[in-house]
Amino acid sequence: MTQQRFNMDWMLKDLASSVPQTRHVIVLSSDGLRMAQHGTDTDAADRLAAACAGLQSLSTAIAAEFPHGDGQMRLVVIEVDGGFFYLMAAGAGAYLAVLADDDVDAGLMGQRMRDLVARIGEHLTSPPRVSGPVA
């Protein structure tokens, strides 16, 4: 199966360059497959995408516990020694993930991530996987 993919490398690069201290930016499908990357090698991006799939699944389960919410994860932020990790819903079945150093401007990062998702949200949607011939 071959799917035409929207090239978003320059947009990921734009996010990374517009927010100082950004290290890695990736786009992944909900099942943990890397769709695009900037600032990291393919192996690291694949590992991060796989880990994000588990995190978004856990976050969605927690979101379901809020009785008046829609049960959907929107944003997860994790602070670790040395930096921050951001995971944002970016369309049906797609997520935007960013690793940044500990002195990143968190407000600016959130704003730029939201802007990127709004700008290319339809391109960040992961189409269903289909086996067999595509009509």
PDB file of C-alpha atoms in Angstrom:
ATOM      1  CA  MET A   1       0.000   0.000   0.000  1.00  0.00           C
ATOM      2  CA  THR A   2       1.325   3.428  -0.895  1.00  0.00           C
ATOM      3  CA  GLN A   3      -0.046   6.586   0.656  1.00  0.00           C
ATOM      4  CA  GLN A   4       0.763  10.106  -0.459  1.00  0.00           C
ATOM      5  CA  ARG A   5       2.066  11.989   2.557  1.00  0.00           C
ATOM      6  CA  PHE A   6       2.031  15.709   3.124  1.00  0.00           C
ATOM      7  CA  ASN A   7       5.611  16.862   3.722  1.00  0.00           C
ATOM      8  CA  MET A   8       5.582  18.752   7.007  1.00  0.00           C
ATOM      9  CA  ASP A   9       9.312  18.728   7.715  1.00  0.00           C
ATOM     10  CA  TRP A  10       9.619  22.482   7.182  1.00  0.00           C
ATOM     11  CA  MET A  11       6.724  23.127   9.583  1.00  0.00           C
ATOM     12  CA  LEU A  12       8.312  20.995  12.279  1.00  0.00           C
ATOM     13  CA  LYS A  13      11.594  22.807  11.684  1.00  0.00           C
ATOM     14  CA  ASP A  14       9.733  26.125  11.981  1.00  0.00           C
ATOM     15  CA  LEU A  15       8.343  25.083  15.381  1.00  0.00           C
ATOM     16  CA  ALA A  16      11.777  24.026  16.582  1.00  0.00           C
ATOM     17  CA  SER A  17      13.458  27.226  15.427  1.00  0.00           C
ATOM     18  CA  SER A  18      10.733  29.527  16.781  1.00  0.00           C
ATOM     19  CA  VAL A  19      10.937  28.125  20.330  1.00  0.00           C
ATOM     20  CA  PRO A  20      14.466  28.243  21.748  1.00  0.00           C
ATOM     21  CA  GLN A  21      15.592  25.096  23.592  1.00  0.00           C
ATOM     22  CA  THR A  22      13.460  22.750  21.465  1.00  0.00           C
ATOM     23  CA  ARG A  23      15.287  19.470  20.898  1.00  0.00           C
ATOM     24  CA  HIS A  24      13.016  17.053  19.020  1.00  0.00           C
ATOM     25  CA  VAL A  25       9.680  17.381  17.247  1.00  0.00           C
ATOM     26  CA  ILE A  26       7.766  14.401  15.927  1.00  0.00           C
ATOM     27  CA  VAL A  27       4.328  13.645  14.579  1.00  0.00           C
ATOM     28  CA  LEU A  28       2.948  10.189  15.262  1.00  0.00           C
ATOM     29  CA  SER A  29      -0.160   8.136  14.725  1.00  0.00           C
ATOM     30  CA  SER A  30      -2.222   6.948  17.686  1.00  0.00           C
ATOM     31  CA  ASP A  31      -0.791   3.458  17.254  1.00  0.00           C
ATOM     32  CA  GLY A  32       2.753   4.748  17.714  1.00  0.00           C
ATOM     33  CA  LEU A  33       4.054   5.049  14.164  1.00  0.00           C
ATOM     34  CA  ARG A  34       6.287   7.992  13.323  1.00  0.00           C
ATOM     35  CA  MET A  35       4.789  10.166  10.579  1.00  0.00           C
ATOM     36  CA  ALA A  36       7.326  13.037  10.545  1.00  0.00           C
ATOM     37  CA  GLN A  37      10.310  14.200  12.564  1.00  0.00           C
ATOM     38  CA  HIS A  38      12.755  17.034  13.081  1.00  0.00           C
ATOM     39  CA  GLY A  39      15.874  17.259  15.233  1.00  0.00           C
ATOM     40  CA  THR A  40      16.316  13.565  15.928  1.00  0.00           C
ATOM     41  CA  ASP A  41      17.390  10.406  14.166  1.00  0.00           C
ATOM     42  CA  THR A  42      14.871   7.881  12.918  1.00  0.00           C
ATOM     43  CA  ASP A  43      15.549   5.282  15.643  1.00  0.00           C
ATOM     44  CA  ALA A  44      15.047   7.790  18.469  1.00  0.00           C
ATOM     45  CA  ALA A  45      11.915   9.172  16.784  1.00  0.00           C
ATOM     46  CA  ASP A  46      10.502   5.652  16.434  1.00  0.00           C
ATOM     47  CA  ARG A  47      11.159   4.878  20.118  1.00  0.00           C
ATOM     48  CA  LEU A  48       9.553   8.141  21.183  1.00  0.00           C
ATOM     49  CA  ALA A  49       6.526   7.549  18.930  1.00  0.00           C
ATOM     50  CA  ALA A  50       6.009   4.079  20.408  1.00  0.00           C
ATOM     51  CA  ALA A  51       6.219   5.439  23.968  1.00  0.00           C
ATOM     52  CA  CYS A  52       3.769   8.224  23.069  1.00  0.00           C
ATOM     53  CA  ALA A  53       1.184   5.688  21.934  1.00  0.00           C
ATOM     54  CA  GLY A  54       1.083   4.211  25.417  1.00  0.00           C
ATOM     55  CA  LEU A  55       0.998   7.649  27.028  1.00  0.00           C
ATOM     56  CA  GLN A  56      -1.869   8.901  24.877  1.00  0.00           C
ATOM     57  CA  SER A  57      -3.808   5.717  25.608  1.00  0.00           C
ATOM     58  CA  LEU A  58      -3.294   6.193  29.356  1.00  0.00           C
ATOM     59  CA  SER A  59      -4.227   9.877  29.096  1.00  0.00           C
ATOM     60  CA  THR A  60      -7.428   9.062  27.228  1.00  0.00           C
ATOM     61  CA  ALA A  61      -8.384   6.548  29.941  1.00  0.00           C
ATOM     62  CA  ILE A  62      -7.859   9.223  32.596  1.00  0.00           C
ATOM     63  CA  ALA A  63      -9.813  11.797  30.553  1.00  0.00           C
ATOM     64  CA  ALA A  64     -12.766   9.395  30.492  1.00  0.00           C
ATOM     65  CA  GLU A  65     -12.995   9.711  34.288  1.00  0.00           C
ATOM     66  CA  PHE A  66     -14.116  13.351  34.015  1.00  0.00           C
ATOM     67  CA  PRO A  67     -17.921  13.099  33.831  1.00  0.00           C
ATOM     68  CA  HIS A  68     -18.533  16.379  31.990  1.00  0.00           C
ATOM     69  CA  GLY A  69     -15.616  16.155  29.568  1.00  0.00           C
ATOM     70  CA  ASP A  70     -15.446  14.659  26.113  1.00  0.00           C
ATOM     71  CA  GLY A  71     -13.085  11.859  27.181  1.00  0.00           C
ATOM     72  CA  GLN A  72     -10.328  13.033  24.871  1.00  0.00           C
ATOM     73  CA  MET A  73      -6.741  13.841  25.741  1.00  0.00           C
ATOM     74  CA  ARG A  74      -5.668  17.295  24.541  1.00  0.00           C
ATOM     75  CA  LEU A  75      -2.240  17.925  26.085  1.00  0.00           C
ATOM     76  CA  VAL A  76       0.156  16.067  28.348  1.00  0.00           C
ATOM     77  CA  VAL A  77       3.222  17.766  29.817  1.00  0.00           C
ATOM     78  CA  ILE A  78       5.881  15.829  31.677  1.00  0.00           C
ATOM     79  CA  GLU A  79       8.748  17.518  33.484  1.00  0.00           C
ATOM     80  CA  VAL A  80      11.885  15.462  34.044  1.00  0.00           C
ATOM     81  CA  ASP A  81      15.361  16.311  35.209  1.00  0.00           C
ATOM     82  CA  GLY A  82      16.784  18.164  32.214  1.00  0.00           C
ATOM     83  CA  GLY A  83      13.651  19.102  30.345  1.00  0.00           C
ATOM     84  CA  PHE A  84      10.039  18.836  29.340  1.00  0.00           C
ATOM     85  CA  PHE A  85       7.999  16.530  27.162  1.00  0.00           C
ATOM     86  CA  TYR A  86       4.819  17.731  25.432  1.00  0.00           C
ATOM     87  CA  LEU A  87       2.236  15.536  23.725  1.00  0.00           C
ATOM     88  CA  MET A  88      -0.695  17.237  21.995  1.00  0.00           C
ATOM     89  CA  ALA A  89      -3.642  15.801  20.091  1.00  0.00           C
ATOM     90  CA  ALA A  90      -3.243  16.954  16.492  1.00  0.00           C
ATOM     91  CA  GLY A  91      -6.140  15.559  14.508  1.00  0.00           C
ATOM     92  CA  ALA A  92      -8.050  12.308  14.353  1.00  0.00           C
ATOM     93  CA  GLY A  93      -5.520   9.621  15.192  1.00  0.00           C
ATOM     94  CA  ALA A  94      -2.457  11.900  15.151  1.00  0.00           C
ATOM     95  CA  TYR A  95      -0.302  13.555  17.828  1.00  0.00           C
ATOM     96  CA  LEU A  96       2.454  16.150  18.008  1.00  0.00           C
ATOM     97  CA  ALA A  97       5.280  15.427  20.464  1.00  0.00           C
ATOM     98  CA  VAL A  98       8.117  17.729  21.515  1.00  0.00           C
ATOM     99  CA  LEU A  99      11.143  17.304  23.762  1.00  0.00           C
ATOM    100  CA  ALA A 100      12.645  20.543  25.080  1.00  0.00           C
ATOM    101  CA  ASP A 101      15.356  21.597  27.508  1.00  0.00           C
ATOM    102  CA  ASP A 102      14.441  22.655  31.034  1.00  0.00           C
ATOM    103  CA  ASP A 103      14.711  26.388  30.321  1.00  0.00           C
ATOM    104  CA  VAL A 104      12.177  26.363  27.462  1.00  0.00           C
ATOM    105  CA  ASP A 105       9.403  28.966  27.571  1.00  0.00           C
ATOM    106  CA  ALA A 106       6.456  26.664  28.337  1.00  0.00           C
ATOM    107  CA  GLY A 107       3.819  29.224  27.359  1.00  0.00           C
ATOM    108  CA  LEU A 108       5.466  29.895  24.026  1.00  0.00           C
ATOM    109  CA  MET A 109       5.815  26.174  23.379  1.00  0.00           C
ATOM    110  CA  GLY A 110       2.124  25.556  24.039  1.00  0.00           C
ATOM    111  CA  GLN A 111       1.126  28.451  21.799  1.00  0.00           C
ATOM    112  CA  ARG A 112       3.375  27.368  18.906  1.00  0.00           C
ATOM    113  CA  MET A 113       2.198  23.775  19.163  1.00  0.00           C
ATOM    114  CA  ARG A 114      -1.462  24.884  19.067  1.00  0.00           C
ATOM    115  CA  ASP A 115      -0.704  27.153  16.099  1.00  0.00           C
ATOM    116  CA  LEU A 116       0.983  24.302  14.231  1.00  0.00           C
ATOM    117  CA  VAL A 117      -1.881  21.910  14.915  1.00  0.00           C
ATOM    118  CA  ALA A 118      -4.428  24.505  13.746  1.00  0.00           C
ATOM    119  CA  ARG A 119      -2.421  25.277  10.601  1.00  0.00           C
ATOM    120  CA  ILE A 120      -1.931  21.736   9.418  1.00  0.00           C
ATOM    121  CA  GLY A 121      -4.384  19.718  11.508  1.00  0.00           C
ATOM    122  CA  GLU A 122      -6.030  18.034   8.533  1.00  0.00           C
ATOM    123  CA  HIS A 123      -2.606  16.893   7.307  1.00  0.00           C
ATOM    124  CA  LEU A 124      -1.769  15.469  10.739  1.00  0.00           C
ATOM    125  CA  THR A 125      -4.705  13.073  10.627  1.00  0.00           C
ATOM    126  CA  SER A 126      -3.540   9.521  10.344  1.00  0.00           C
ATOM    127  CA  PRO A 127      -5.667   7.760   7.693  1.00  0.00           C
ATOM    128  CA  PRO A 128      -6.916   4.266   8.502  1.00  0.00           C
ATOM    129  CA  ARG A 129      -4.573   1.505   7.417  1.00  0.00           C
ATOM    130  CA  VAL A 130      -6.028  -0.527   4.598  1.00  0.00           C
ATOM    131  CA  SER A 131      -4.818  -3.869   3.331  1.00  0.00           C
ATOM    132  CA  GLY A 132      -5.327  -4.904  -0.241  1.00  0.00           C
ATOM    133  CA  PRO A 133      -5.852  -2.745  -3.287  1.00  0.00           C
ATOM    134  CA  VAL A 134      -6.909   0.845  -2.731  1.00  0.00           C
ATOM    135  CA  ALA A 135      -9.601   2.091  -5.113  1.00  0.00           C
TER     136      ALA A 135
END
